[in-house]
Amino acid sequence: VSVQTHRIVNIVKHLHRIVKYISESIGNLGSDTYDSQTSLQDISYSEPFPCPTGQGSPGARSPVRPTSVHRLRPGDIDVVGALGDSLSTANGADSTNMMEVIIENRGMAWSIGGQLSWREYLTLPNILKEFNPNLVGYSFGDSLGFQLNSQFNVAEPGSISDDMPFQATVLEKRMRLDSRVDLQNDWKLVAQLLVGNNDFCSFMCVYENYTEVLDHQSEFVREMQLKRILSFAGKMTAQHLRVLQNLKRIPADCLTTLHIECPCLFGFRWTHLKENFTILMDQFQQIDMEIANSDRYSTKNDFAVVLQPFLTKSKVPEIKSKSGSTFVDLSFLAKDCFHFSQKGHALAANGLWNNMMEPVGKKSRQLGTQPFYKFLCPTEDHPFIYTSSSCHI
């Protein structure tokens, strides 16, 4: 690493510490406005994990390493990773004010965070760790993408679809250089390819031909297959924006941040194109479905792509005021009302896990109103993570 690069890295680290210090100071000064409900209440250690995880249980590690991705149990997953944008980096998950939204709380991220355990932070890796304590790749805590705590979470805030092939290259390199990973034989799960938010929020309305946003949807899936970094992937795009579009009766400061962070969908300037953009998002989702259902992937034994639709018809849970009026429950959102709070990440992790336990074609498309609203487990009849082919096993 050159001296100049080393200096730049140190500058970024110092800026990150300064911002975190300032935001924490602001948070302390404004602690009277802090909503503790944005964090999932810790689960008592007297409460057992919802699924059996002991040796011989349906979800436990197979006695012999499976040779087919369609016969993977949760305990067979050796490595987890993530690509994506600020939803994968969990920006603002632990925020108590607007300033803290820029902090990347990667250890709490629903699909790749592994901070503490499922009792404190319900995330997919914290669920998988119950079946395989030797799982690697999950993020440990707050960090930038190049820092140790990020591990195999190579997502970066602001990323768009065009950035995914590069992120796939970075992920492959990290895995290849990590002595804990057997690149050829370990089963790897990249459970979140949640991209498209920034394409739609910031670029869809400025392209001369806004259908250009669709151009690179399948390129990065092929890239990851070629690099053999994926054995199993859950794919979701644009679903998060659907949830935000359905927000009703939210505070003025939320409307302001949504206009700033997602001007194409929420800005007044583009209101007349909203119907066109909705159609485009539907087309984006259709490409996802075509990729996931393609024989190109469903017939392979070492690679699978599965669309996890749990956000498709979801909306942010609502609460009633003392007067009986219904409002959006903002405890599920970060302070900018765009990203998820830690409680929101827990709810999303629950939905993602349930989708993995449900057959293709019969997956839930809507979340419950609280984490642990429903928590599915592998069964004796079907102990495997569902793919399009494992439905017939």
Short mmCIF file of C-alpha atoms in Angstrom, two decimals:
data_model
loop_
_atom_site.label_atom_id
_atom_site.label_comp_id
_atom_site.label_asym_id
_atom_site.label_seq_id
_atom_site.Cartn_x
_atom_site.Cartn_y
_atom_site.Cartn_z
CA VAL A 1 0.00 0.00 0.00
CA SER A 2 1.43 3.39 -1.01
CA VAL A 3 2.14 6.11 1.54
CA GLN A 4 -0.53 8.30 -0.08
CA THR A 5 -3.16 5.56 0.16
CA HIS A 6 -2.22 4.93 3.79
CA ARG A 7 -2.67 8.63 4.57
CA ILE A 8 -6.08 8.72 2.88
CA VAL A 9 -7.23 5.68 4.86
CA ASN A 10 -6.10 7.29 8.12
CA ILE A 11 -7.89 10.54 7.26
CA VAL A 12 -11.13 8.67 6.57
CA LYS A 13 -10.78 6.76 9.85
CA HIS A 14 -10.27 9.99 11.81
CA LEU A 15 -13.25 11.66 10.10
CA HIS A 16 -15.38 8.64 10.97
CA ARG A 17 -14.36 8.90 14.64
CA ILE A 18 -15.05 12.66 14.70
CA VAL A 19 -18.51 12.28 13.15
CA LYS A 20 -19.36 9.47 15.57
CA TYR A 21 -18.19 11.57 18.54
CA ILE A 22 -20.22 14.61 17.42
CA SER A 23 -23.33 12.53 16.74
CA GLU A 24 -23.07 10.79 20.10
CA SER A 25 -22.71 14.16 21.80
CA ILE A 26 -25.79 15.47 20.00
CA GLY A 27 -27.64 12.30 20.92
CA ASN A 28 -26.78 12.75 24.59
CA LEU A 29 -27.89 16.37 24.57
CA GLY A 30 -31.16 15.42 22.94
CA SER A 31 -31.76 12.25 24.91
CA ASP A 32 -35.24 13.38 25.89
CA THR A 33 -36.36 12.77 22.30
CA TYR A 34 -34.79 9.32 22.06
CA ASP A 35 -37.28 6.54 21.36
CA SER A 36 -35.97 3.42 23.06
CA GLN A 37 -38.52 1.35 21.15
CA THR A 38 -36.38 1.55 17.99
CA SER A 39 -34.27 -1.20 19.56
CA LEU A 40 -35.48 -4.76 19.93
CA GLN A 41 -35.89 -5.64 23.58
CA ASP A 42 -33.29 -8.21 24.66
CA ILE A 43 -34.53 -11.78 24.92
CA SER A 44 -33.95 -13.40 28.31
CA TYR A 45 -31.36 -16.18 28.46
CA SER A 46 -34.04 -18.33 30.05
CA GLU A 47 -35.85 -18.29 26.70
CA PRO A 48 -34.64 -21.03 24.34
CA PHE A 49 -33.97 -20.46 20.65
CA PRO A 50 -37.24 -21.02 18.74
CA CYS A 51 -35.88 -24.00 16.75
CA PRO A 52 -34.07 -27.17 17.89
CA THR A 53 -30.38 -26.87 17.00
CA GLY A 54 -28.75 -29.87 18.67
CA GLN A 55 -26.98 -32.66 16.84
CA GLY A 56 -29.47 -34.68 14.84
CA SER A 57 -32.07 -31.90 14.71
CA PRO A 58 -33.48 -31.06 11.24
CA GLY A 59 -31.51 -27.83 10.80
CA ALA A 60 -28.23 -29.05 12.29
CA ARG A 61 -25.11 -29.61 10.21
CA SER A 62 -25.29 -32.66 7.94
CA PRO A 63 -23.14 -35.65 8.99
CA VAL A 64 -21.47 -35.50 5.56
CA ARG A 65 -20.93 -32.24 3.68
CA PRO A 66 -23.67 -31.98 1.01
CA THR A 67 -22.61 -31.97 -2.64
CA SER A 68 -25.73 -30.16 -3.84
CA VAL A 69 -26.90 -26.65 -3.01
CA HIS A 70 -30.43 -28.04 -3.06
CA ARG A 71 -29.74 -30.23 0.00
CA LEU A 72 -28.31 -27.59 2.31
CA ARG A 73 -29.47 -27.38 5.90
CA PRO A 74 -28.96 -24.11 7.84
CA GLY A 75 -26.05 -25.71 9.73
CA ASP A 76 -24.26 -26.48 6.45
CA ILE A 77 -23.68 -22.81 5.65
CA ASP A 78 -19.99 -22.08 6.31
CA VAL A 79 -19.63 -18.50 5.07
CA VAL A 80 -21.91 -15.48 4.74
CA GLY A 81 -21.38 -12.33 2.72
CA ALA A 82 -23.29 -9.30 1.48
CA LEU A 83 -23.34 -6.91 -1.44
CA GLY A 84 -25.50 -3.83 -1.66
CA ASP A 85 -26.01 -0.28 -0.45
CA SER A 86 -26.82 1.51 2.81
CA LEU A 87 -29.51 -1.02 3.72
CA SER A 88 -26.81 -3.69 3.78
CA THR A 89 -24.48 -1.46 5.81
CA ALA A 90 -27.33 -0.74 8.28
CA ASN A 91 -26.86 3.02 8.14
CA GLY A 92 -28.63 4.64 11.07
CA ALA A 93 -29.88 1.38 12.60
CA ASP A 94 -28.85 2.62 16.04
CA SER A 95 -29.43 6.30 15.33
CA THR A 96 -30.98 8.65 17.85
CA ASN A 97 -30.68 11.76 15.66
CA MET A 98 -30.23 12.66 11.99
CA MET A 99 -26.46 13.02 12.30
CA GLU A 100 -26.07 9.39 13.31
CA VAL A 101 -27.71 8.09 10.14
CA ILE A 102 -24.34 8.26 8.37
CA ILE A 103 -22.87 5.75 10.86
CA GLU A 104 -22.72 2.25 9.43
CA ASN A 105 -24.03 -0.12 12.13
CA ARG A 106 -22.97 -3.18 10.12
CA GLY A 107 -23.11 -5.55 13.08
CA MET A 108 -26.89 -5.02 13.26
CA ALA A 109 -27.62 -5.49 9.54
CA TRP A 110 -30.47 -7.93 9.00
CA SER A 111 -28.71 -10.11 6.41
CA ILE A 112 -25.03 -9.90 7.41
CA GLY A 113 -24.75 -8.52 10.97
CA GLY A 114 -23.44 -10.85 13.66
CA GLN A 115 -23.01 -8.54 16.64
CA LEU A 116 -23.57 -10.39 19.94
CA SER A 117 -26.42 -12.92 19.48
CA TRP A 118 -30.03 -13.29 18.33
CA ARG A 119 -31.16 -12.32 21.83
CA GLU A 120 -29.85 -8.77 21.38
CA TYR A 121 -29.84 -8.44 17.58
CA LEU A 122 -32.05 -10.65 15.45
CA THR A 123 -30.13 -11.01 12.18
CA LEU A 124 -29.77 -13.84 9.71
CA PRO A 125 -26.16 -14.67 10.75
CA ASN A 126 -27.15 -14.66 14.43
CA ILE A 127 -29.84 -17.19 13.53
CA LEU A 128 -27.42 -19.31 11.47
CA LYS A 129 -24.83 -19.22 14.29
CA GLU A 130 -27.26 -21.24 16.40
CA PHE A 131 -27.01 -24.05 13.84
CA ASN A 132 -23.30 -23.57 13.05
CA PRO A 133 -21.24 -21.71 15.69
CA ASN A 134 -18.24 -21.77 13.30
CA LEU A 135 -19.96 -19.53 10.76
CA VAL A 136 -17.67 -16.79 9.37
CA GLY A 137 -18.08 -13.61 7.34
CA TYR A 138 -20.64 -11.65 9.35
CA SER A 139 -19.94 -8.07 10.47
CA PHE A 140 -18.91 -7.60 14.10
CA GLY A 141 -19.98 -4.01 14.72
CA ASP A 142 -19.89 -0.41 13.48
CA SER A 143 -17.34 0.05 10.71
CA LEU A 144 -16.57 1.37 7.28
CA GLY A 145 -16.35 -1.08 4.41
CA PHE A 146 -12.56 -1.43 4.47
CA GLN A 147 -12.28 -1.97 8.23
CA LEU A 148 -11.94 -5.33 9.97
CA ASN A 149 -15.39 -5.30 11.58
CA SER A 150 -17.08 -5.29 8.18
CA GLN A 151 -15.69 -8.78 7.35
CA PHE A 152 -17.44 -10.06 4.17
CA ASN A 153 -19.94 -7.22 4.04
CA VAL A 154 -18.60 -5.30 1.03
CA ALA A 155 -21.71 -3.14 0.60
CA GLU A 156 -21.23 0.62 0.38
CA PRO A 157 -23.76 3.42 0.96
CA GLY A 158 -24.91 5.01 -2.28
CA SER A 159 -24.12 1.98 -4.43
CA ILE A 160 -26.11 1.30 -7.59
CA SER A 161 -26.55 -1.80 -9.74
CA ASP A 162 -23.51 -0.94 -11.86
CA ASP A 163 -21.33 -1.26 -8.75
CA MET A 164 -22.26 -4.88 -8.06
CA PRO A 165 -19.69 -6.60 -10.34
CA PHE A 166 -16.94 -4.63 -8.59
CA GLN A 167 -18.34 -5.52 -5.16
CA ALA A 168 -18.41 -9.17 -6.26
CA THR A 169 -14.71 -8.89 -7.13
CA VAL A 170 -13.92 -7.37 -3.72
CA LEU A 171 -15.90 -10.10 -1.96
CA GLU A 172 -14.15 -12.86 -3.88
CA LYS A 173 -10.75 -11.38 -3.03
CA ARG A 174 -11.56 -11.12 0.68
CA MET A 175 -12.72 -14.71 0.79
CA ARG A 176 -9.74 -15.96 -1.21
CA LEU A 177 -7.27 -14.24 1.12
CA ASP A 178 -9.01 -15.40 4.32
CA SER A 179 -7.49 -18.57 5.78
CA ARG A 180 -10.83 -19.50 7.38
CA VAL A 181 -12.46 -19.97 3.98
CA ASP A 182 -12.16 -22.96 1.67
CA LEU A 183 -13.21 -21.21 -1.51
CA GLN A 184 -13.82 -24.42 -3.44
CA ASN A 185 -15.67 -26.49 -0.83
CA ASP A 186 -17.31 -24.21 1.74
CA TRP A 187 -20.97 -23.44 1.22
CA LYS A 188 -21.44 -19.69 0.95
CA LEU A 189 -24.60 -17.71 1.44
CA VAL A 190 -24.95 -14.18 0.12
CA ALA A 191 -28.43 -13.60 1.41
CA GLN A 192 -28.90 -10.02 0.33
CA LEU A 193 -28.51 -8.61 -3.11
CA LEU A 194 -30.71 -5.68 -2.18
CA VAL A 195 -29.79 -3.17 -4.84
CA GLY A 196 -31.76 -0.78 -6.98
CA ASN A 197 -32.79 1.73 -4.33
CA ASN A 198 -30.25 4.32 -5.42
CA ASP A 199 -30.85 3.60 -9.11
CA PHE A 200 -34.49 4.51 -8.60
CA CYS A 201 -34.02 7.25 -6.02
CA SER A 202 -31.27 9.27 -7.67
CA PHE A 203 -30.77 8.23 -11.29
CA MET A 204 -34.07 7.05 -12.74
CA CYS A 205 -35.35 10.61 -13.15
CA VAL A 206 -32.17 12.04 -14.72
CA TYR A 207 -31.40 9.41 -17.36
CA GLU A 208 -32.37 10.56 -20.83
CA ASN A 209 -33.79 7.08 -21.27
CA TYR A 210 -34.71 6.00 -17.75
CA THR A 211 -35.07 2.36 -18.81
CA GLU A 212 -31.25 2.31 -18.74
CA VAL A 213 -31.64 1.47 -15.07
CA LEU A 214 -32.59 -2.08 -16.14
CA ASP A 215 -29.45 -2.75 -18.18
CA HIS A 216 -27.17 -4.42 -15.63
CA GLN A 217 -29.58 -6.53 -13.59
CA SER A 218 -28.23 -9.95 -14.53
CA GLU A 219 -24.59 -9.07 -15.23
CA PHE A 220 -23.40 -9.21 -11.63
CA VAL A 221 -25.15 -12.55 -10.95
CA ARG A 222 -23.12 -14.07 -13.80
CA GLU A 223 -20.02 -12.35 -12.42
CA MET A 224 -20.46 -13.95 -8.99
CA GLN A 225 -21.09 -17.37 -10.48
CA LEU A 226 -17.90 -17.14 -12.52
CA LYS A 227 -15.94 -16.21 -9.41
CA ARG A 228 -17.52 -19.10 -7.45
CA ILE A 229 -18.13 -16.83 -4.48
CA LEU A 230 -21.81 -17.69 -4.30
CA SER A 231 -23.40 -20.98 -3.60
CA PHE A 232 -26.79 -19.59 -2.69
CA ALA A 233 -28.26 -16.13 -3.00
CA GLY A 234 -31.44 -14.43 -1.95
CA LYS A 235 -32.30 -11.58 -4.28
CA MET A 236 -34.47 -8.53 -3.57
CA THR A 237 -34.65 -5.23 -5.40
CA ALA A 238 -36.92 -2.20 -5.17
CA GLN A 239 -39.09 -3.84 -2.50
CA HIS A 240 -37.87 -1.45 0.19
CA LEU A 241 -39.02 1.53 -1.88
CA ARG A 242 -42.46 -0.03 -2.23
CA VAL A 243 -42.72 -0.03 1.56
CA LEU A 244 -41.69 3.64 1.76
CA GLN A 245 -44.13 4.66 -0.98
CA ASN A 246 -46.96 3.37 1.20
CA LEU A 247 -46.06 5.50 4.22
CA LYS A 248 -49.05 7.48 5.49
CA ARG A 249 -49.38 10.28 8.04
CA ILE A 250 -45.67 10.76 8.72
CA PRO A 251 -44.00 13.83 10.30
CA ALA A 252 -42.83 16.75 8.18
CA ASP A 253 -39.16 16.08 8.93
CA CYS A 254 -39.58 12.57 7.49
CA LEU A 255 -41.08 13.99 4.31
CA THR A 256 -38.12 16.35 4.06
CA THR A 257 -35.49 13.63 4.37
CA LEU A 258 -37.35 11.37 1.91
CA HIS A 259 -37.35 14.21 -0.62
CA ILE A 260 -33.60 14.63 -0.12
CA GLU A 261 -32.61 10.96 -0.05
CA CYS A 262 -35.00 9.75 -2.76
CA PRO A 263 -35.90 12.74 -4.96
CA CYS A 264 -37.00 10.72 -7.99
CA LEU A 265 -39.83 9.03 -6.08
CA PHE A 266 -40.67 11.65 -3.46
CA GLY A 267 -39.60 14.96 -5.04
CA PHE A 268 -42.36 17.27 -6.29
CA ARG A 269 -40.50 17.86 -9.55
CA TRP A 270 -41.05 14.27 -10.70
CA THR A 271 -44.60 13.69 -9.45
CA HIS A 272 -45.96 13.61 -13.01
CA LEU A 273 -43.70 10.63 -13.80
CA LYS A 274 -44.57 8.61 -10.71
CA GLU A 275 -46.74 6.16 -12.66
CA ASN A 276 -43.97 5.61 -15.22
CA PHE A 277 -41.45 4.99 -12.44
CA THR A 278 -43.79 2.50 -10.77
CA ILE A 279 -44.02 0.54 -14.04
CA LEU A 280 -40.23 0.61 -14.31
CA MET A 281 -39.84 -0.77 -10.79
CA ASP A 282 -42.25 -3.56 -11.71
CA GLN A 283 -40.09 -4.36 -14.75
CA PHE A 284 -37.01 -4.40 -12.52
CA GLN A 285 -38.74 -6.89 -10.24
CA GLN A 286 -39.79 -8.99 -13.22
CA ILE A 287 -36.16 -9.31 -14.31
CA ASP A 288 -35.36 -10.56 -10.80
CA MET A 289 -38.01 -13.23 -11.16
CA GLU A 290 -36.73 -14.27 -14.58
CA ILE A 291 -33.18 -14.60 -13.25
CA ALA A 292 -34.29 -16.61 -10.22
CA ASN A 293 -36.49 -18.91 -12.32
CA SER A 294 -33.98 -19.37 -15.13
CA ASP A 295 -32.93 -22.94 -15.94
CA ARG A 296 -29.43 -21.52 -16.18
CA TYR A 297 -29.27 -21.51 -12.38
CA SER A 298 -31.98 -23.91 -11.20
CA THR A 299 -30.31 -26.94 -12.79
CA LYS A 300 -26.93 -26.39 -11.13
CA ASN A 301 -25.78 -28.19 -7.99
CA ASP A 302 -23.19 -25.64 -6.85
CA PHE A 303 -25.08 -22.39 -7.34
CA ALA A 304 -28.63 -21.18 -6.76
CA VAL A 305 -30.49 -17.88 -6.93
CA VAL A 306 -33.73 -17.54 -5.00
CA LEU A 307 -36.02 -14.53 -4.95
CA GLN A 308 -37.13 -13.75 -1.39
CA PRO A 309 -40.33 -11.66 -1.71
CA PHE A 310 -41.17 -10.95 1.95
CA LEU A 311 -41.22 -7.18 1.40
CA THR A 312 -43.38 -7.26 -1.74
CA LYS A 313 -46.67 -6.50 0.01
CA SER A 314 -45.28 -5.31 3.33
CA LYS A 315 -45.84 -1.96 4.92
CA VAL A 316 -44.41 -0.33 8.00
CA PRO A 317 -46.51 -1.42 11.01
CA GLU A 318 -48.99 1.11 12.34
CA ILE A 319 -49.99 2.22 15.82
CA LYS A 320 -53.03 4.02 17.17
CA SER A 321 -52.91 7.25 19.13
CA LYS A 322 -54.98 7.88 22.24
CA SER A 323 -57.54 9.64 20.05
CA GLY A 324 -57.86 6.55 17.88
CA SER A 325 -55.98 7.92 14.87
CA THR A 326 -53.67 5.54 13.02
CA PHE A 327 -50.03 6.46 12.42
CA VAL A 328 -46.97 4.78 11.00
CA ASP A 329 -44.91 3.16 13.77
CA LEU A 330 -41.67 5.09 13.29
CA SER A 331 -39.85 2.84 15.75
CA PHE A 332 -39.17 0.51 12.81
CA LEU A 333 -37.34 3.24 10.88
CA ALA A 334 -34.11 5.14 11.44
CA LYS A 335 -34.31 8.83 12.23
CA ASP A 336 -34.38 9.74 8.52
CA CYS A 337 -37.44 7.51 7.93
CA PHE A 338 -35.64 5.96 4.94
CA HIS A 339 -33.41 3.33 6.51
CA PHE A 340 -34.41 0.65 9.00
CA SER A 341 -33.92 1.02 12.74
CA GLN A 342 -32.45 -1.91 14.67
CA LYS A 343 -36.00 -3.06 15.33
CA GLY A 344 -36.73 -2.80 11.61
CA HIS A 345 -33.64 -4.87 10.79
CA ALA A 346 -34.84 -7.52 13.26
CA LEU A 347 -38.26 -7.66 11.60
CA ALA A 348 -36.67 -7.91 8.14
CA ALA A 349 -34.29 -10.66 9.32
CA ASN A 350 -37.29 -12.59 10.62
CA GLY A 351 -39.01 -12.23 7.25
CA LEU A 352 -35.92 -13.26 5.30
CA TRP A 353 -35.40 -16.36 7.47
CA ASN A 354 -39.04 -17.38 7.09
CA ASN A 355 -38.80 -17.02 3.30
CA MET A 356 -35.78 -19.33 3.30
CA MET A 357 -37.88 -21.93 5.12
CA GLU A 358 -40.79 -21.61 2.66
CA PRO A 359 -41.16 -23.32 -0.74
CA VAL A 360 -40.63 -21.31 -3.91
CA GLY A 361 -44.05 -20.18 -5.08
CA LYS A 362 -45.47 -20.26 -1.57
CA LYS A 363 -43.27 -17.68 0.14
CA SER A 364 -44.74 -15.02 2.40
CA ARG A 365 -44.96 -11.58 0.81
CA GLN A 366 -45.79 -9.62 3.92
CA LEU A 367 -44.14 -9.06 7.29
CA GLY A 368 -45.84 -9.23 10.66
CA THR A 369 -46.05 -6.32 13.07
CA GLN A 370 -43.30 -7.40 15.50
CA PRO A 371 -40.09 -9.47 15.39
CA PHE A 372 -40.80 -13.13 16.18
CA TYR A 373 -44.37 -12.69 14.89
CA LYS A 374 -43.78 -16.06 13.23
CA PHE A 375 -40.53 -17.98 13.28
CA LEU A 376 -40.33 -21.01 11.00
CA CYS A 377 -37.99 -23.95 11.60
CA PRO A 378 -36.56 -26.74 9.46
CA THR A 379 -38.68 -29.88 9.72
CA GLU A 380 -38.00 -33.60 9.57
CA ASP A 381 -39.94 -33.74 6.31
CA HIS A 382 -37.96 -30.88 4.77
CA PRO A 383 -34.79 -29.86 6.64
CA PHE A 384 -33.28 -28.03 3.65
CA ILE A 385 -33.20 -24.35 2.74
CA TYR A 386 -35.68 -24.05 -0.10
CA THR A 387 -34.53 -23.53 -3.70
CA SER A 388 -36.59 -24.00 -6.86
CA SER A 389 -35.24 -27.55 -7.12
CA SER A 390 -35.31 -28.53 -3.44
CA CYS A 391 -39.08 -28.04 -3.45
CA HIS A 392 -39.28 -31.43 -5.16
CA ILE A 393 -36.94 -33.25 -2.73
#
